[in-house]
Coordinates of C-alpha atoms in Angstrom, one line a residue:
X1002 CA -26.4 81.0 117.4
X1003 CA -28.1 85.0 117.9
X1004 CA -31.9 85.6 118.2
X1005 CA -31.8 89.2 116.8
X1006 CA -35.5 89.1 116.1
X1007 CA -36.4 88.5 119.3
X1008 CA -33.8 91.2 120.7
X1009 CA -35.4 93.6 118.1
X1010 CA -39.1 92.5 119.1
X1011 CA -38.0 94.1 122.6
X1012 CA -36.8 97.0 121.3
X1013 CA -38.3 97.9 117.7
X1014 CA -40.1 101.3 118.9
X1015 CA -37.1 102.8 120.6
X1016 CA -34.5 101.7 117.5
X1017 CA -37.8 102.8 115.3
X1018 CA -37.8 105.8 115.9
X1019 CA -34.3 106.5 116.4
X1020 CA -33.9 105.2 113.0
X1021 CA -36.6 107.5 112.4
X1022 CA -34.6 110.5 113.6
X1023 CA -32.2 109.7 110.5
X1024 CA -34.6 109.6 107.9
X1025 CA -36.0 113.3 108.8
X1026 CA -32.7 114.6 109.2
X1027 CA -31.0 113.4 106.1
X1028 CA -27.8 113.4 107.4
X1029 CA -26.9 109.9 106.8
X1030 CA -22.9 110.5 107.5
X1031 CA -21.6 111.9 110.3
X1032 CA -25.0 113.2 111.6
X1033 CA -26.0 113.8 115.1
X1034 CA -26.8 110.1 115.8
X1035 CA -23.0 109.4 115.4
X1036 CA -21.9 112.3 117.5
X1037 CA -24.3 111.2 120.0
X1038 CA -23.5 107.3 119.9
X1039 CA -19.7 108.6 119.9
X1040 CA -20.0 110.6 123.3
X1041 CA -22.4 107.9 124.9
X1042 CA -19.9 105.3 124.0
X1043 CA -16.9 107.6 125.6
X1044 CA -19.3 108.1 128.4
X1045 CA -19.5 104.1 129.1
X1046 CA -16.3 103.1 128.4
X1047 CA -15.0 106.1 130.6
X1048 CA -12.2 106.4 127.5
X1049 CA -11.5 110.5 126.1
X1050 CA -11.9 109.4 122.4
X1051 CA -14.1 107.4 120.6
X1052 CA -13.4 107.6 116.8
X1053 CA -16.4 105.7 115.2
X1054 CA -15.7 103.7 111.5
X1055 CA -17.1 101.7 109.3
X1056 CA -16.1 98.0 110.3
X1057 CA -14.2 96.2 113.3
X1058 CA -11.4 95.0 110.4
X1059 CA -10.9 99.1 109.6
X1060 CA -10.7 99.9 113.2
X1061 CA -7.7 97.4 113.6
X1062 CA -6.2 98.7 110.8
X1063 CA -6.9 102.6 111.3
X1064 CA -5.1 101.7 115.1
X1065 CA -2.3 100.8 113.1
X1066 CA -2.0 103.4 110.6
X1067 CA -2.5 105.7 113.5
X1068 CA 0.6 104.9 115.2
X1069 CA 2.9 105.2 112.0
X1070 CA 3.8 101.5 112.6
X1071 CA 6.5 100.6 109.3
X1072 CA 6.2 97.9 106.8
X1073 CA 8.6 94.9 108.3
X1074 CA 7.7 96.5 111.5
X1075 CA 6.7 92.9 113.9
X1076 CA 3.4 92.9 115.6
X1077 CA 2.8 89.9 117.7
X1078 CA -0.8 88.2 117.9
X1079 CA -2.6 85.5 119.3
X1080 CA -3.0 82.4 116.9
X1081 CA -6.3 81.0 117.9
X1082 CA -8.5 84.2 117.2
X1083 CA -10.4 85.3 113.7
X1084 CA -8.2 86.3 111.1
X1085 CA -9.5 89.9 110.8
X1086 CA -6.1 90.4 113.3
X1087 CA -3.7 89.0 111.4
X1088 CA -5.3 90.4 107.8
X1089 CA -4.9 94.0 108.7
X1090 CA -1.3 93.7 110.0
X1091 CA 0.0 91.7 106.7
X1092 CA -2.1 94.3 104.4
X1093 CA -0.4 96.9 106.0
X1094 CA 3.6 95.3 105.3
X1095 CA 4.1 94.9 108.6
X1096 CA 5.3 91.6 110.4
X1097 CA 2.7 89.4 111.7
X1098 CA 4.3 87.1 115.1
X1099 CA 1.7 84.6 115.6
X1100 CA 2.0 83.0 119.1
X1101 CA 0.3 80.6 121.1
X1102 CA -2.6 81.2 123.5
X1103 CA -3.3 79.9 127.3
X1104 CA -5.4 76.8 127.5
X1105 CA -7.9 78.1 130.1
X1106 CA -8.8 81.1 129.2
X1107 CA -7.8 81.0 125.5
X1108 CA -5.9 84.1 125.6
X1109 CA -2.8 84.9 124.2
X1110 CA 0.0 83.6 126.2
X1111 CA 2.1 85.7 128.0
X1112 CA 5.0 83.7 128.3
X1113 CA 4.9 83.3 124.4
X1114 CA 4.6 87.0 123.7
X1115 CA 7.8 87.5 125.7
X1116 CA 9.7 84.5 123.7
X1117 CA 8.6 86.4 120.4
X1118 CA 10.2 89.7 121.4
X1119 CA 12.7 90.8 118.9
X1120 CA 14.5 93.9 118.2
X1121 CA 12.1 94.5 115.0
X1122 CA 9.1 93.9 117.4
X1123 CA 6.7 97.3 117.7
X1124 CA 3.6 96.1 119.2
X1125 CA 1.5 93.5 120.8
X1126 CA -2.5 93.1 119.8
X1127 CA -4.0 91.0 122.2
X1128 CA -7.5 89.5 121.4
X1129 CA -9.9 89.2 124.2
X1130 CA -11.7 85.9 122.8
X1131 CA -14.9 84.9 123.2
X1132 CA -15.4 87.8 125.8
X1133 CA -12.4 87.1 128.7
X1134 CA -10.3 89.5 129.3
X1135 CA -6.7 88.5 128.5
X1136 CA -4.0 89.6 131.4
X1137 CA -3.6 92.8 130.5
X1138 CA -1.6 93.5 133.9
X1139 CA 1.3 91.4 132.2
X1140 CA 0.5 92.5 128.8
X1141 CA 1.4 96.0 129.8
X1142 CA 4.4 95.8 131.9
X1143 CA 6.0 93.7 128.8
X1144 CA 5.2 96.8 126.9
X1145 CA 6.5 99.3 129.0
X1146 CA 9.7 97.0 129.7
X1147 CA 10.4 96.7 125.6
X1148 CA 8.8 100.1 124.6
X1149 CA 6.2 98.4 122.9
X1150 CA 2.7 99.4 121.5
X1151 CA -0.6 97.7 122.9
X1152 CA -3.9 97.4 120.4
X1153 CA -6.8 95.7 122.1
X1154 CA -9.1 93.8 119.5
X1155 CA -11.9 94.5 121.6
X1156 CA -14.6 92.4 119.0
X1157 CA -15.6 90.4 121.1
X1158 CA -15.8 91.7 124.6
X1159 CA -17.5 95.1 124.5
X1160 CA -18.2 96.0 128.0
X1161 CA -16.0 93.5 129.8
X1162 CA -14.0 94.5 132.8
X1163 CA -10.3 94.2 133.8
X1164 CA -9.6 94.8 137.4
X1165 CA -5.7 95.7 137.5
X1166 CA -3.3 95.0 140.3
X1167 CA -3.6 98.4 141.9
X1168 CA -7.4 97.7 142.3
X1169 CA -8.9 99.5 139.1
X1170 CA -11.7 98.3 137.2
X1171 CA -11.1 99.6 133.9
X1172 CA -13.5 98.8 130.5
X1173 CA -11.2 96.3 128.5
X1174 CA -10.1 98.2 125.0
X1175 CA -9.3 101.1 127.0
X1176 CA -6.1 99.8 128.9
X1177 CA -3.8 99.5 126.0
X1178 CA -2.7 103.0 123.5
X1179 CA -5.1 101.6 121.4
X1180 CA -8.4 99.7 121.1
X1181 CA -10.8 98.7 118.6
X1182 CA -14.6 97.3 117.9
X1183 CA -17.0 95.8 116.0
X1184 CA -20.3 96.5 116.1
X1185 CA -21.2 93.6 113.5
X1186 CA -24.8 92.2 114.5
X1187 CA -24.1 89.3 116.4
X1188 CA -22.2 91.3 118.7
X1189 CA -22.8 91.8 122.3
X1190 CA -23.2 95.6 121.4
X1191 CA -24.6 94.9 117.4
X1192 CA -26.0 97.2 114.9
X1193 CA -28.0 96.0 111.6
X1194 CA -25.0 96.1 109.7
X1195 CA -21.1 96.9 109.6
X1196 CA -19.5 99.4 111.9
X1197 CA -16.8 99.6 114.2
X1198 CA -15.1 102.4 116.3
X1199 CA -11.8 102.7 117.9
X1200 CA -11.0 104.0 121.4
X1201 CA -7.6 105.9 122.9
X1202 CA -6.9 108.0 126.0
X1203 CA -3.7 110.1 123.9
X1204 CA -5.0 113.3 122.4
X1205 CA -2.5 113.3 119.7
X1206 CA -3.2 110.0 118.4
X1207 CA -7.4 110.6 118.9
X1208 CA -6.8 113.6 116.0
X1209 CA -4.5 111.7 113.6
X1210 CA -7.1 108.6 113.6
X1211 CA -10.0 111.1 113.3
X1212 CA -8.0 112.4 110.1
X1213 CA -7.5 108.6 108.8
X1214 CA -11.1 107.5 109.0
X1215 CA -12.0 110.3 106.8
X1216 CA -9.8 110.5 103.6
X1217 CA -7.0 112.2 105.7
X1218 CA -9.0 115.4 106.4
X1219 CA -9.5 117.8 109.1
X1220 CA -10.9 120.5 106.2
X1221 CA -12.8 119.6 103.5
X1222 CA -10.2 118.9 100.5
X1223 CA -7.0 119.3 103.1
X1224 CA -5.4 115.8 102.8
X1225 CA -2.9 116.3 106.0
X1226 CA -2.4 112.6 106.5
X1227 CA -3.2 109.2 104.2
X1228 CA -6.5 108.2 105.4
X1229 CA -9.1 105.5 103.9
X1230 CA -13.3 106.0 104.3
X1231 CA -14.4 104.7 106.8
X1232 CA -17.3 105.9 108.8
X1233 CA -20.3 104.6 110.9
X1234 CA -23.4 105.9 109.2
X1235 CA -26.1 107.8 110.6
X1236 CA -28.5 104.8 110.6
X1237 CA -25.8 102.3 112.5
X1238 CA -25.1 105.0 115.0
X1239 CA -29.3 105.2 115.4
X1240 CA -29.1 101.8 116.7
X1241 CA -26.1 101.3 118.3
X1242 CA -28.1 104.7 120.5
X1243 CA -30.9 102.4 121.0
X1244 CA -28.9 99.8 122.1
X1245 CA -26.3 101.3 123.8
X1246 CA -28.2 101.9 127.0
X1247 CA -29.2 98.0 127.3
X1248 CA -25.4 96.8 127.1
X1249 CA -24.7 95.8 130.9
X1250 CA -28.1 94.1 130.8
X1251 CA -27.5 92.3 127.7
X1252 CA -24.2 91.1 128.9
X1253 CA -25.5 89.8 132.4
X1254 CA -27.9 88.1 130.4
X1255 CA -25.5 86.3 128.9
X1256 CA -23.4 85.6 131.8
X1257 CA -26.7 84.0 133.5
X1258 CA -27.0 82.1 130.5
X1259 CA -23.3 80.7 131.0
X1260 CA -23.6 80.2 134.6
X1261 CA -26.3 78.0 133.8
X1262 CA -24.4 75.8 130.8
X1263 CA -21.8 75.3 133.4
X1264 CA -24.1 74.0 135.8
X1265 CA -25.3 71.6 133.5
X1266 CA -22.0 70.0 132.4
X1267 CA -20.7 70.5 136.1
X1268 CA -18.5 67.7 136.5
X1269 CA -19.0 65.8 133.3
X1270 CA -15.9 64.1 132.2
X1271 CA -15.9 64.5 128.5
X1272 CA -16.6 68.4 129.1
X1273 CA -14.6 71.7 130.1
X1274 CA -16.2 74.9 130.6
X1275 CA -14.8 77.9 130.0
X1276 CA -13.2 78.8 133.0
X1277 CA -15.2 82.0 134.5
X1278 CA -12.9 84.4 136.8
X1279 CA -14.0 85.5 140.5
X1280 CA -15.1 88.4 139.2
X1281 CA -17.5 87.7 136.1
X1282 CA -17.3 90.8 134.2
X1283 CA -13.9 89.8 132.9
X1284 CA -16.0 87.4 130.9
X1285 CA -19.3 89.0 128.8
X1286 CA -19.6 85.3 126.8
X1287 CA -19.6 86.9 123.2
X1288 CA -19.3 83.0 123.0
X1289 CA -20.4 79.9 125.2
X1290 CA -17.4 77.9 124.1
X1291 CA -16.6 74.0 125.2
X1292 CA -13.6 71.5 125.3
X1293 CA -14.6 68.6 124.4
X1294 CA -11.7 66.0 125.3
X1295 CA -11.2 62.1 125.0
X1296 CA -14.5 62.0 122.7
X1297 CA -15.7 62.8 118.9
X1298 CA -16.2 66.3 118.9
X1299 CA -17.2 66.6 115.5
X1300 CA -20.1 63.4 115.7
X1301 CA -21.5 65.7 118.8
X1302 CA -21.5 68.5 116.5
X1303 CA -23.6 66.7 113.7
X1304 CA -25.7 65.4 116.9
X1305 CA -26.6 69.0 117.9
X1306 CA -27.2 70.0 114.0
X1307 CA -29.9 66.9 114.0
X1308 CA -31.7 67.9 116.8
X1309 CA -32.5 71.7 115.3
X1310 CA -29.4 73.2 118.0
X1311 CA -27.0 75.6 116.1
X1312 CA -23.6 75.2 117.1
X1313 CA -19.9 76.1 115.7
X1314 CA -16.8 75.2 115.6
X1315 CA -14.3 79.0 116.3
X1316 CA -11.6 77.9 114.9
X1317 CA -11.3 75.1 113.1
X1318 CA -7.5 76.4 111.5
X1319 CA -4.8 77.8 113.1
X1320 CA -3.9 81.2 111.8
X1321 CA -0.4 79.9 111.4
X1322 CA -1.6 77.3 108.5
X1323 CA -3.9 79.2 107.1
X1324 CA -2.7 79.7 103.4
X1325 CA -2.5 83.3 103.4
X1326 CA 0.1 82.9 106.4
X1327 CA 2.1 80.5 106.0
X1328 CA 5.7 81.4 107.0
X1329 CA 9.0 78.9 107.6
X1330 CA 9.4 80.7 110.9
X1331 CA 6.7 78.6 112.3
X1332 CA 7.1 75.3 113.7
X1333 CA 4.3 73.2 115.1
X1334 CA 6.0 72.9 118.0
X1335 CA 5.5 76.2 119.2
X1336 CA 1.6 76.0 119.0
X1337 CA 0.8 73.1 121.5
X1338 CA -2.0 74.8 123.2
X1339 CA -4.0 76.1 119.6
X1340 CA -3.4 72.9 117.8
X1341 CA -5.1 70.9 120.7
X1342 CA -8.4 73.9 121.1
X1343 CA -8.9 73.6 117.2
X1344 CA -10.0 70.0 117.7
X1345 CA -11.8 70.1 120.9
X1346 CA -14.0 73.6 120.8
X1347 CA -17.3 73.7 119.8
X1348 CA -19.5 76.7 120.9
X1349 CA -23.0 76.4 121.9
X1350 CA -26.0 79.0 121.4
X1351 CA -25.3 82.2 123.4
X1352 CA -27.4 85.5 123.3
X1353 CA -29.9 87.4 125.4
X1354 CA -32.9 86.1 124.8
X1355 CA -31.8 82.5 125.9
X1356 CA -34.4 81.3 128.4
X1357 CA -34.1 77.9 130.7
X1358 CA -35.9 75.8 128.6
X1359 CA -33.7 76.2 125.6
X1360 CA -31.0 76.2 127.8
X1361 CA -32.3 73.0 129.2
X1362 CA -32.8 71.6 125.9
X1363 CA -29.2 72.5 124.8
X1364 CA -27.6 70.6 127.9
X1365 CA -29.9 67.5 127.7
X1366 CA -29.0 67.0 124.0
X1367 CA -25.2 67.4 124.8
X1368 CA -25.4 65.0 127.8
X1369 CA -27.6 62.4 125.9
X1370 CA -24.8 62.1 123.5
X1371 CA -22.3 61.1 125.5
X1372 CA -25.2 58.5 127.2

């Protein structure tokens, strides 16, 4: 599904000797490599804090802690996404609200999110899946109508744009109070590990999650808030350095890549692309991710796995009947849209070092199945 070899192969002298860097400085936490990744990626994103951690699960969470969000507290979420977004909100005693999400984009929908609105409800996480940009326009003014925190999950769509209604083009995870990231491998912005980093525009809140992600301390032994440990090590942050500069070209890679999948399936009956805005940079295609409808999704799947193509199926279980979440407030009823994607997705091979003749490859064996 990634070709980080190949990615590395490209790169190995510059993230060499950035790694390098590390090893003769010794400072393997908090070093220079993280205050340098940190102001780079504040740079990029054009946000005022970047508050680097350990994992993309912690950053949600940290988000959370951050804005003294109380157990029984609700926080709605998108139901088709990984469950990283529920986890963090039911480990913290707060009130997961999963609702469904749009069918063509795969976004949390807004007209669920404003059904799910109670007095208890505190915030709204949407997930920007697969690397679109969800309607953060609407997102917002539900938020400012219902005094409502907004946590982008930003996993998945580092680098994406949202151009608002009054014309901005702002980097998505920066719109909301709060965003968050992973920086897990497979990434469109990966290091060789875990890490993660979350992103706000409100001074206050930047210093209270600064305290969090380091055992609650400004000064060494002065516990001032409950914090957790989690920070990006020096090595990660040597990198994500390296790496960091390649981003925009990484993700136009990947949007050639889709451009091209969708020109191969263009028209095909049994097939729905994922459906790519005017502007593309609301979509950086962390994942190249089909419909398959009126046909066997799961015998194309084993088709693909025959011929040597990886492929995968994100997700095959509703959040909302997952074990760990079951709750008598749901009803199948109100997840129409996610019980249909579970059995139609399947998500084909998508990275940067994708070339036309694997992409040719890929189509041709998903075409001659259906022939």
């Amino acid at each position: 599904m990634v070709d980080l070899k190949s990615q590395y192969e490209k790169i190995k002298d510059t993230v060499n000797a950035s790694i390098q860097e590390v090893l003769d400085s010794n400072t393997y936490i908090n070093g220079p490599q993280v205050q340098q990744f940190q102001k780079s990626l504040e740079d990029y994103l054009g946000v005022k804090h970047v508050i680097p951690c350990a994992n993309g699960t912690d950053a949600l969470q940290i988000a959370m802690m951050g804005l003294g969000l109380e157990p029984g507290d609700e926080v709605i979420t998108a139901d088709f996404t990984f469950a990283a977004t529920v986890e963090v909100i039911a480990l913290l005693r707060l009130t997961p609200v999963l609702v469904d999400v749009e069918m063509d984009n795969m976004n949390i929908s807004i007209e669920a999110i404003k059904k799910a609105i109670t007095p208890k409800t505190k915030a709204i996480v949407p997930v920007h899946l697969f690397g679109r940009a969800a309607n953060m326009d609407a997102i917002m003014d539900i938020a400012k109508e219902h005094n409502l925190y907004v946590i982008e999950d930003n996993a998945q769509a580092i680098g994406a744009d949202f151009t608002g209604r009054d014309g901005v083009k702002r980097k998505v995870g920066t719109i909301g109070h709060v965003g968050a990231t992973s920086f897990f491998p497979s990434k469109n912005l990966g290091c060789y590990g875990d890490g993660g980093a979350i992103f706000t525009n409100d001074d206050t809140l930047a210093h209270t999650l600064r305290g969090i992600v380091n055992h609650g301390m400004y000064v060494r032994y002065h516990h001032d808030v409950v914090g957790v440990n989690s920070r990006l090590d020096s090595v990660q942050a040597a990198v994500l350095n390296a790496k960091l500069p390649l981003l925009d070209l990484y993700n136009e890679a990947r949007q050639n890549a889709a451009r091209k999948y969708s020109k191969g399936f263009e028209g095909h009956k049994n097939i729905i692309t994922p459906t790519i805005p005017d502007e593309c940079d609301y979509h950086v295609f962390h994942q190249y991710t089909l419909r398959i409808v009126d046909a066997n999704r799961d015998a194309l799947m084993e088709h693909l796995q025959v011929k040597g193509i990886p492929c995968a199926i994100y997700y095959p279980i509703p959040l909302h009947s997952q074990k760990a979440y079951l709750d008598t407030r749901y009803k199948e009823e109100d997840f129409p849209v996610t019980n249909q994607l579970v059995k139609e997705v399947i998500s084909l091979p998508m990275h940067t070092e994708l070339d036309d003749e694997q992409i040719k490859f890929i189509v041709d064996s998903v075409l001659e199945f259906f022939n």
